[in-house]
Tab-separated table of C-alpha atoms and ligand atoms in Angstrom:
chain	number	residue	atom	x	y	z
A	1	UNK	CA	-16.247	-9.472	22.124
A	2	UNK	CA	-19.806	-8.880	21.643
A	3	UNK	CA	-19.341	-6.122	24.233
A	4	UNK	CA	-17.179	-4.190	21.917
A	5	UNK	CA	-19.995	-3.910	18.672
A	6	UNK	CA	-21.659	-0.922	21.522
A	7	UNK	CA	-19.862	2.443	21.040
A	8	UNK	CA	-18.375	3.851	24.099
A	9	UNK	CA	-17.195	0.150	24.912
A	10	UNK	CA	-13.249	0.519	25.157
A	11	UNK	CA	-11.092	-1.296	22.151
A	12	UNK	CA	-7.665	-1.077	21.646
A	13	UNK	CA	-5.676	-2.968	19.079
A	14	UNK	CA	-1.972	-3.878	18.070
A	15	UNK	CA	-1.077	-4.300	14.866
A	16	UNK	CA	1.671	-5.798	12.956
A	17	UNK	CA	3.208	-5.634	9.114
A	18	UNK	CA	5.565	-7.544	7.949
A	19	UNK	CA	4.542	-8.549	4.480
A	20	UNK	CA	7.384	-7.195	2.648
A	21	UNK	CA	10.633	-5.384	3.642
A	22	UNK	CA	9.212	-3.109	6.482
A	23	UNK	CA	8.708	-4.174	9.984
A	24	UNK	CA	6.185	-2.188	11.289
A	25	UNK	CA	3.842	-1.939	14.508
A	26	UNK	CA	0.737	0.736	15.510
A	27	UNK	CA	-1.370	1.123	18.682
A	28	UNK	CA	-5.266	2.157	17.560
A	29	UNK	CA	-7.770	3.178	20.236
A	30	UNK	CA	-11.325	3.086	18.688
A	31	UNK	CA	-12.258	6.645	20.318
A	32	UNK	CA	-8.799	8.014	21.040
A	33	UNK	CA	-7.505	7.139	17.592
A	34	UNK	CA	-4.058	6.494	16.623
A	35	UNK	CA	-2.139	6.128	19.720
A	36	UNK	CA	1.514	5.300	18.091
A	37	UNK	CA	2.986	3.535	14.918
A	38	UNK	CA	6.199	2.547	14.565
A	39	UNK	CA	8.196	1.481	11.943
A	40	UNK	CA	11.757	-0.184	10.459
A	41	UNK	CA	12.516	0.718	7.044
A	42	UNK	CA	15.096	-3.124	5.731
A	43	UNK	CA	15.969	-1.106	2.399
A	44	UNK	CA	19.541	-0.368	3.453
A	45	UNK	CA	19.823	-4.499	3.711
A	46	UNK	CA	18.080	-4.903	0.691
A	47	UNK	CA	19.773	-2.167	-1.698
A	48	UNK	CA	23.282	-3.746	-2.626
A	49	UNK	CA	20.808	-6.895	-3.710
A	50	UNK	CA	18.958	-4.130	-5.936
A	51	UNK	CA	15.611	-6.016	-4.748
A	52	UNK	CA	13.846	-7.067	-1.701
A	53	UNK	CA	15.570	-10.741	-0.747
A	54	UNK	CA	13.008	-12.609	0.978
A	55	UNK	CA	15.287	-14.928	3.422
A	56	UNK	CA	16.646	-11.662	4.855
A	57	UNK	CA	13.765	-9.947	5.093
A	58	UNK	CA	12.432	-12.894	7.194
A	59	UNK	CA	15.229	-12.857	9.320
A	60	UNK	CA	15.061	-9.371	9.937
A	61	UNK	CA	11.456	-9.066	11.437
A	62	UNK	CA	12.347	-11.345	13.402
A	63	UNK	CA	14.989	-8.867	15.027
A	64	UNK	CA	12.674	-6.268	14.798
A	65	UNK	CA	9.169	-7.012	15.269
A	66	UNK	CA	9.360	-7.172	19.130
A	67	UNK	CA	11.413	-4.094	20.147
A	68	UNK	CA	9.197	-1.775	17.564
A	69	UNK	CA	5.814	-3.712	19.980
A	70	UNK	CA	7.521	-3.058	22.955
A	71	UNK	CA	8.463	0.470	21.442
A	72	UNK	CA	4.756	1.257	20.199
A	73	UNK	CA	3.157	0.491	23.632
A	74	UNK	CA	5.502	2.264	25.408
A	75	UNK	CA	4.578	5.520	23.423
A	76	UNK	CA	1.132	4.674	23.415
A	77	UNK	CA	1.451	4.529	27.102
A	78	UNK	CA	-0.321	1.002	27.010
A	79	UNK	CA	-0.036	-1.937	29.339
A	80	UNK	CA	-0.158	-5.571	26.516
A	81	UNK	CA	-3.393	-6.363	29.577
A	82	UNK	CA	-5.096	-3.126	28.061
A	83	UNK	CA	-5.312	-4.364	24.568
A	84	UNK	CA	-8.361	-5.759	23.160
A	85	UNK	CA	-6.906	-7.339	19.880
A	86	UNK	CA	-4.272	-8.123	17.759
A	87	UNK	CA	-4.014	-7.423	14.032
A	88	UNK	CA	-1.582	-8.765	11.438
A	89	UNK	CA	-0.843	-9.274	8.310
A	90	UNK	CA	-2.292	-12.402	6.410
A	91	UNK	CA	-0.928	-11.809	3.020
A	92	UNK	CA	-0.752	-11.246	0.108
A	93	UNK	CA	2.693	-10.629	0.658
A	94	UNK	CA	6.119	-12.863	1.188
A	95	UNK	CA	5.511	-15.796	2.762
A	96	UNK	CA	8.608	-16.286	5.356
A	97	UNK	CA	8.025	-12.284	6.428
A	98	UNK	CA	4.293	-12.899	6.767
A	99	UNK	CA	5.052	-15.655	9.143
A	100	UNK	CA	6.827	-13.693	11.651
A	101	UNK	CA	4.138	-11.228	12.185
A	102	UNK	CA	1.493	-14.059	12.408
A	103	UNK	CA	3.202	-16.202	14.619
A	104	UNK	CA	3.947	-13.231	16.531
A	105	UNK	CA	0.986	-11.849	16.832
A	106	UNK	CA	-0.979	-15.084	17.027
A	107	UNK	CA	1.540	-15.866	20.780
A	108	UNK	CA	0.591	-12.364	21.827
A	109	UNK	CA	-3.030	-12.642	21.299
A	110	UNK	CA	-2.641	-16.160	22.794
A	111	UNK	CA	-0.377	-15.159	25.785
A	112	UNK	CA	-2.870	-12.532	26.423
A	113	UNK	CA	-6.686	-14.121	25.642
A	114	UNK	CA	-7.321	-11.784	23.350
A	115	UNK	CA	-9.108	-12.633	19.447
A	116	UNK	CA	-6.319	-11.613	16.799
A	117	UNK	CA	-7.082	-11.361	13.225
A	118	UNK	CA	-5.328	-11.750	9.958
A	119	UNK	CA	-6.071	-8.610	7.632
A	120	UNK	CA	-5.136	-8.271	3.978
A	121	UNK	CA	-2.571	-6.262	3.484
A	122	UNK	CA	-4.439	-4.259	0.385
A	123	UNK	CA	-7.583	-3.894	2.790
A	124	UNK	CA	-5.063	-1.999	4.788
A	125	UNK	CA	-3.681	0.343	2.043
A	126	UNK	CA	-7.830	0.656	0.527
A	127	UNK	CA	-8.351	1.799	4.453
A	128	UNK	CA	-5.621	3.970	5.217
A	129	UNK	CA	-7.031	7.059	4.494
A	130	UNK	CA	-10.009	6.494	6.961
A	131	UNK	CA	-7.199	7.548	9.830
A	132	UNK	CA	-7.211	11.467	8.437
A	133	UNK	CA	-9.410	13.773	9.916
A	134	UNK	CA	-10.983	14.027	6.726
A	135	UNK	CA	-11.627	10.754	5.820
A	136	UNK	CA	-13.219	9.907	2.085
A	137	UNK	CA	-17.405	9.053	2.377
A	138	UNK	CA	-18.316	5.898	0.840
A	139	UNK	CA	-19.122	4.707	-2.160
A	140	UNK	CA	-15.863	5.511	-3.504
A	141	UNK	CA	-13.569	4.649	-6.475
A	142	UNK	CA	-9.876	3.873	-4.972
A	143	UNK	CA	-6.550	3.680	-7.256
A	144	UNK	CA	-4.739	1.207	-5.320
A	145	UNK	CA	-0.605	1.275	-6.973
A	146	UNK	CA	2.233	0.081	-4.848
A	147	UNK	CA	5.088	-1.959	-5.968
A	148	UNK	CA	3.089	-5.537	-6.289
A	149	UNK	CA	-0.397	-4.247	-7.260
A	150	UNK	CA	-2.268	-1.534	-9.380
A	151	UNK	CA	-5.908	-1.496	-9.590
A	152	UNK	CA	-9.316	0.189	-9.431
A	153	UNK	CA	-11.281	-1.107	-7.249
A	154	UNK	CA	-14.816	0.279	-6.176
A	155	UNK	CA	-15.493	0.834	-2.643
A	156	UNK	CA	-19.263	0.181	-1.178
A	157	UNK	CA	-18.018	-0.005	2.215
A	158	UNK	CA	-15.590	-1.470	4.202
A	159	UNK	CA	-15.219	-5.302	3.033
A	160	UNK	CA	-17.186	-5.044	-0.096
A	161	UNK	CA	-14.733	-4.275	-2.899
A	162	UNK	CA	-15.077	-4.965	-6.421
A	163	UNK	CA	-12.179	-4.954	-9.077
A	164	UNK	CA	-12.629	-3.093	-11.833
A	165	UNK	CA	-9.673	-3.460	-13.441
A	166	UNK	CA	-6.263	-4.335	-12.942
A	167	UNK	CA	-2.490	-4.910	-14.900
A	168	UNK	CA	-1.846	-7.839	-17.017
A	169	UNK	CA	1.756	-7.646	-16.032
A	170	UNK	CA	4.380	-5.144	-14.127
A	171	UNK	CA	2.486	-2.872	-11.260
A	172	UNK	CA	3.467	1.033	-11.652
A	173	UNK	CA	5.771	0.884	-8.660
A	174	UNK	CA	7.626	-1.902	-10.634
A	175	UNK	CA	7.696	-0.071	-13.572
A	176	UNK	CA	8.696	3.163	-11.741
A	177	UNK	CA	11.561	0.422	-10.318
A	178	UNK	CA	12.587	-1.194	-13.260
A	179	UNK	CA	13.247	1.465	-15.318
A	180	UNK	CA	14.861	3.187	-12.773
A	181	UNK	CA	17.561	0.993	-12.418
A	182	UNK	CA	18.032	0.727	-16.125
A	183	UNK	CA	18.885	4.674	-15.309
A	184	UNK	CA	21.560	3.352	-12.670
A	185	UNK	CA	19.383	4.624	-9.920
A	186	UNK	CA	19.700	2.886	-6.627
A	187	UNK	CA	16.709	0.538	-5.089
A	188	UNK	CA	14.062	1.438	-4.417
A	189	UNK	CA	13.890	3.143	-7.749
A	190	UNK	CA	10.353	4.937	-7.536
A	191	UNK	CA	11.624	8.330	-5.269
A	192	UNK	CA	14.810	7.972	-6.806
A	193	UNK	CA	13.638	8.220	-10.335
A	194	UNK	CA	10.357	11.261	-9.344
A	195	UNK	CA	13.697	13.144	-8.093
A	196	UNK	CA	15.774	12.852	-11.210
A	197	UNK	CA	12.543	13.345	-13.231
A	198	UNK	CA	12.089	16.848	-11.650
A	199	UNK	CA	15.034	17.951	-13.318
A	200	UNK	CA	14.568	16.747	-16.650
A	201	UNK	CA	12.646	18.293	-19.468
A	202	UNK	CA	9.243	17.649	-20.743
A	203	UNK	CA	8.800	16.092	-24.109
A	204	UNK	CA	12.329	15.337	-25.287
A	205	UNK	CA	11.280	11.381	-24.930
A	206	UNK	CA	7.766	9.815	-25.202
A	207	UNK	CA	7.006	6.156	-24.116
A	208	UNK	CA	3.965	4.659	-25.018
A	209	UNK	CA	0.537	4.881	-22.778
A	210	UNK	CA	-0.181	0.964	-23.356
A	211	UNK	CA	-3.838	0.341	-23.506
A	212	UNK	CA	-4.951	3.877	-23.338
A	213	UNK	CA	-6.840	4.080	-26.452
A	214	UNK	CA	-8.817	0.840	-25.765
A	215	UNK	CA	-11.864	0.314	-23.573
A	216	UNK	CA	-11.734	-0.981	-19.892
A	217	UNK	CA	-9.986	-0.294	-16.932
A	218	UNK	CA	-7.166	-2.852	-17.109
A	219	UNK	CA	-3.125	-1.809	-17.382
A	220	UNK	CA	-0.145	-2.970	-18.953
A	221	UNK	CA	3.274	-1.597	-17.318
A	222	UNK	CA	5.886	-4.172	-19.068
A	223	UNK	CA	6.889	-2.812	-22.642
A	224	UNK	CA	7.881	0.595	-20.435
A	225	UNK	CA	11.174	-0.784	-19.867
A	226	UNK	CA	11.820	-1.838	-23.271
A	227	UNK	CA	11.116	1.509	-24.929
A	228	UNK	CA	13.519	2.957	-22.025
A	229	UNK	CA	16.249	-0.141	-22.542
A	230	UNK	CA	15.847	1.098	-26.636
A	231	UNK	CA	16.059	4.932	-26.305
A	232	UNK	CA	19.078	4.425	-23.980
A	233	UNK	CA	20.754	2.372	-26.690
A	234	UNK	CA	20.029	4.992	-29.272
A	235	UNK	CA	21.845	8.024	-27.105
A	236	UNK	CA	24.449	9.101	-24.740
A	237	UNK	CA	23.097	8.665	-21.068
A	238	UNK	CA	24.307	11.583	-20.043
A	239	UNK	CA	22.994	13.062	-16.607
A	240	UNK	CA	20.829	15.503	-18.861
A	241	UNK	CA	19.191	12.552	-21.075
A	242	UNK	CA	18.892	9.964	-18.238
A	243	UNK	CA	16.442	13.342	-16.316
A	244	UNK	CA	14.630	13.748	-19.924
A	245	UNK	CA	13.860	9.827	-19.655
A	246	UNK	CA	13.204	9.826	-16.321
A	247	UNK	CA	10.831	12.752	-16.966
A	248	UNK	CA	9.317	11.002	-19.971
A	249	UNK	CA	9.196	7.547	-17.845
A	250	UNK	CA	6.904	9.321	-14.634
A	251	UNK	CA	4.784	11.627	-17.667
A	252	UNK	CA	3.754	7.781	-19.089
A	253	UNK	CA	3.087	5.773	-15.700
A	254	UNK	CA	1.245	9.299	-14.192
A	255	UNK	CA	-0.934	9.958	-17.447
A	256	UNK	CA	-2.268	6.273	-18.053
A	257	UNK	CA	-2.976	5.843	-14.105
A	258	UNK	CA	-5.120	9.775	-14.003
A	259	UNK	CA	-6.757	8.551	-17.373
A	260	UNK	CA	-8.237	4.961	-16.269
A	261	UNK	CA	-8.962	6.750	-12.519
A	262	UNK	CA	-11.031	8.981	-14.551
A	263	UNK	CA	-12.292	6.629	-16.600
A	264	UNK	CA	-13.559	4.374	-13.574
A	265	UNK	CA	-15.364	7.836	-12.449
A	266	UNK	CA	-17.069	8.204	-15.010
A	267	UNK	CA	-18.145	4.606	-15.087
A	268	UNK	CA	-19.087	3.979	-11.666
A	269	UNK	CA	-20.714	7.587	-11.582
A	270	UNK	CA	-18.577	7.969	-8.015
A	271	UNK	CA	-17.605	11.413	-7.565
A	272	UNK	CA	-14.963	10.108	-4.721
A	273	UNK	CA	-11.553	9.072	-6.000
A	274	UNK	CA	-9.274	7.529	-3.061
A	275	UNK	CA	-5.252	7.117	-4.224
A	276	UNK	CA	-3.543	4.455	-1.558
A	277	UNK	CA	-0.051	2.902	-1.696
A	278	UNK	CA	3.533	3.561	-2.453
A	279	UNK	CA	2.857	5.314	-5.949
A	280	UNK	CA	0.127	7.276	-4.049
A	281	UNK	CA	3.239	9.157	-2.611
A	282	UNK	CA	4.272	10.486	-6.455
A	283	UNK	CA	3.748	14.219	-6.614
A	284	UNK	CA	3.638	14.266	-10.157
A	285	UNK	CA	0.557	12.089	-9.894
A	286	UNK	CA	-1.015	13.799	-7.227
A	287	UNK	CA	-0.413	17.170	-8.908
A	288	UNK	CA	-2.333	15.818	-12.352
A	289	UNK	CA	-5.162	13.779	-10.664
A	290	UNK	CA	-5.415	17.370	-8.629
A	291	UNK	CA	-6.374	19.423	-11.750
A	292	UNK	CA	-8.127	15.993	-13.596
A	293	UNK	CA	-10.727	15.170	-10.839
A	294	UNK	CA	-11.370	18.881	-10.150
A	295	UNK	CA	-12.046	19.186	-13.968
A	296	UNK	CA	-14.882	16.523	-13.269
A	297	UNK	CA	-16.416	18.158	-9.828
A	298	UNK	CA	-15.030	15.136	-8.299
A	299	UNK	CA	-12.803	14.829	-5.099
A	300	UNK	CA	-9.647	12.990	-4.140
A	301	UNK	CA	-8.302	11.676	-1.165
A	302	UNK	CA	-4.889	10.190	0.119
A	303	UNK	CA	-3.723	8.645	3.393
A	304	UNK	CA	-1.117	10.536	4.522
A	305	UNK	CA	2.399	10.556	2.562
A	306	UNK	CA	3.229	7.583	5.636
A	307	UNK	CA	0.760	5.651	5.355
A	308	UNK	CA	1.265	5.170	1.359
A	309	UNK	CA	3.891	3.573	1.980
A	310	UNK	CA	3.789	0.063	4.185
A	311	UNK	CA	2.914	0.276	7.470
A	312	UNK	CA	1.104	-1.007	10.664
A	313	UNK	CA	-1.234	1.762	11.141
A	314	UNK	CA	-3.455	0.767	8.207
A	315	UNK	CA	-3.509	-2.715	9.608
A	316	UNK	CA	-4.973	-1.885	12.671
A	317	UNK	CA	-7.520	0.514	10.916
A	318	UNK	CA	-8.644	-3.034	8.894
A	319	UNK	CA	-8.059	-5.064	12.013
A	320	UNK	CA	-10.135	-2.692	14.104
A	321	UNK	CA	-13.120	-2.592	12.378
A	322	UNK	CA	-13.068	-6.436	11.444
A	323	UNK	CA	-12.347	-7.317	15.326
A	324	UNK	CA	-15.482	-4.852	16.652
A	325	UNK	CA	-17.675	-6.728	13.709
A	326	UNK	CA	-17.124	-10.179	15.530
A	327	UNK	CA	-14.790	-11.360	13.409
A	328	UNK	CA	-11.667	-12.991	14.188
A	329	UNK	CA	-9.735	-16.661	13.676
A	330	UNK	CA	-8.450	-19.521	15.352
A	331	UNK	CA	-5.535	-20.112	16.683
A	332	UNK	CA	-3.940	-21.398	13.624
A	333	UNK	CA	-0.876	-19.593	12.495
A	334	UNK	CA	-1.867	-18.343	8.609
A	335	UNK	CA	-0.373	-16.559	5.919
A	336	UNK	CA	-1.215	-16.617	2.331
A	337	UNK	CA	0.887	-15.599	-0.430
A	338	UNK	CA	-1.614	-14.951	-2.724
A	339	UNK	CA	-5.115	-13.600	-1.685
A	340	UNK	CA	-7.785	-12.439	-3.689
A	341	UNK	CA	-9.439	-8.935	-2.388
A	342	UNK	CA	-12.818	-9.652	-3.157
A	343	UNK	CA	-12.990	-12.954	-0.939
A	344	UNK	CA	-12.526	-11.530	1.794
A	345	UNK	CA	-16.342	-11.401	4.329
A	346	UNK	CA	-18.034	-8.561	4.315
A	347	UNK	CA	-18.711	-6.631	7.095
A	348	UNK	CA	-22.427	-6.635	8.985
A	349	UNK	CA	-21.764	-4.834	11.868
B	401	LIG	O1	2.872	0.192	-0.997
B	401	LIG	P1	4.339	0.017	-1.022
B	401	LIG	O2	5.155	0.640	0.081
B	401	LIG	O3	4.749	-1.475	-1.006
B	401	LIG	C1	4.053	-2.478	-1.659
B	401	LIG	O4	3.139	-3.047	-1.028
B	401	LIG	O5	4.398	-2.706	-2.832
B	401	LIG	O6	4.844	0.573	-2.450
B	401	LIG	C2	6.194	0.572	-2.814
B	401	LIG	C3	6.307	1.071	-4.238
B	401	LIG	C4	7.709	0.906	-4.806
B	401	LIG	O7	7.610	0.382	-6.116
B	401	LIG	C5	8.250	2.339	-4.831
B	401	LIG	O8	9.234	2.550	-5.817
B	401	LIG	C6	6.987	3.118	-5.108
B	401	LIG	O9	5.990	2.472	-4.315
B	401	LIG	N1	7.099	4.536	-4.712
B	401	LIG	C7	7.089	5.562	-5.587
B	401	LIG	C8	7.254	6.751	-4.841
B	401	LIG	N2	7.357	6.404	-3.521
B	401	LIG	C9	7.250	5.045	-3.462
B	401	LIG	N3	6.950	5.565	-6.922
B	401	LIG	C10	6.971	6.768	-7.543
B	401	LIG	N4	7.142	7.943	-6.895
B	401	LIG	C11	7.274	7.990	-5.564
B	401	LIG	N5	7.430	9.157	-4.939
B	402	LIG	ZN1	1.891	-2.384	0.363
């Protein structure tokens, strides 16, 4: 290991998600990049549940996680006796499906005498857009909203995060999936309900911006789906009216998100805004914080559309550059449900 801190030293790691409802594997060659990621989407299992069922989605990596290894080194033409590490997924996340990738990964690693490491899944999303060619310099401000977390976080560097500000309640992509199926909208609601909004017309509903006209850089999502639950009882959902609230629903969650990533700017005095997870893949968002940041002379970055989403790529990314700093565990097979981001060691290499 203390080989690979030299550049031009070979390193080549696996990596494994399973944290939630996708099963998903990547190949990551420190000079040759990303060699292959592969990935198994469980929402068709999931949908007639209208939620992600955690038994199932257990049960389900455990179908899946090996083929999509053996399918990832195969198109990253790699031998398992050419890897250098394995990287999974310590949490936060559901605690049956986080156990399949680590005990997975932690036989591999095993099997093969190689160090493995558990990552944090929200390192991953924070990192993801380091794997574009044009990746975002640091210090940097990054709006982190997926379906279990929105925050601003600053970025100093890879491992040194610092939460500015986070919601009290419902993340955006829950709100964005609560309210969608209070439009009948099938799971997972976010897409769904950016696709009806498109059609619907601006202004004929308007939900409240909760904490917008206070100070800070916290959120509140939940009373969304009240207002929607009331102005559904107060009219005909008719396709036409369940697009307006759909339109007015997206206009809400984007506006409060582009205001407090501005806000955290302007604080921090970054001029580097980085958008990563699930609601990262909204175009209405990306279309305002577009036109907001450029207002500002700042810039804004995303991981490709992807790598919002879950996926393994962004684990190895973490993985990678934890692994070639020394780090890595025991043998002990860990995952944590809960996990908070700014405990996790900083990196000194
Ligand atoms: O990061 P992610 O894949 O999983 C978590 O770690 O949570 O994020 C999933 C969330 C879901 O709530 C989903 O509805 C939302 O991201 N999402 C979207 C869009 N695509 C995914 N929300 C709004 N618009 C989208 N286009
Ligand atoms: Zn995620």
């Amino acid at each position: 290991m203390q080989n690979a801190k030299y550049p031009g030293t070979p390193f080549r790691v696996l990596a494994l998600e399973s944290s939630c409802d996708e099963s998903a594997v990547a190949v990551l060659d420190r000079e040759a990049g990303l060699l292959a990621h592969e990935l198994y989407s469980q929402v068709d299992l999931h949908r007639i549940y209208g939620g992600v069922v955690p038994e199932l989605a257990s049960r389900d990596h455990v179908r899946r996680l090996l083929p999509l290894v053996e399918a990832a080194l195969r198109s990253a033409d790699t031998r398992p006796d050419e890897l250098h590490g394995i990287a999974y997924t310590e949490g936060p996340g559901l605690i049956g499906a986080l156990l399949t990738g680590a005990a997975l990964a932690r036989s591999l690693a095993y099997a093969l005498r190689i160090p493995a490491i558990g990552v944090h899944h929200l390192e991953g999303h924070l990192l993801a857009p380091l794997l574009e060619p044009e990746a975002p310099p640091f210090p940097h401000v990054a709006l982190l909203v997926s379906g279990g977390h929105t925050m601003l976080i600053e970025v100093l560097g890879i491992g040194a995060y610092r939460l500015l500000g986070q919601t009290r309640d419902d993340a955006a992509g829950e709100a964005f999936d609560k309210t969608a199926k209070l439009l009948g909208l099938p799971y997972p609601g976010g897409p769904a309900l950016a696709q009806l909004a498109a059609q619907g017309r601006p202004g004929a509903f308007r939900f409240p911006r909760p904490m917008l006209d206070r100070p800070g850089l916290e959120f509140s999502f939940s009373g969304l789906k009240t207002a929607v639950l009331h102005a559904l009882k107060q009219v005909e959902p008719t396709d036409a009216v369940r697009a307006d609230v759909a339109w007015a629903v997206q206009d809400a969650i984007v506006e409060t998100l582009v205001a407090k990533a501005l806000r955290a700017l302007d604080e921090t005095a970054h001029q580097v805004l980085v958008v990563c997870g699930g609601v990262g893949a909204n175009r209405a968002l990306r279309e305002r914080l577009a036109a907001a940041v450029a207002d500002v002379g700042a810039r804004v970055y995303y991981p490709r559309m992807e790598f919002c989403t879950d996926n393994a790529a962004m684990i190895a990314v973490a993985g990678l550059a934890r692994l070639l700093a020394g780090q890595h565990a025991d043998l002990a097979i860990r995952a944590r449900a809960q996990w908070p981001l700014d405990s996790l060691p900083a990196l000194t290499a």
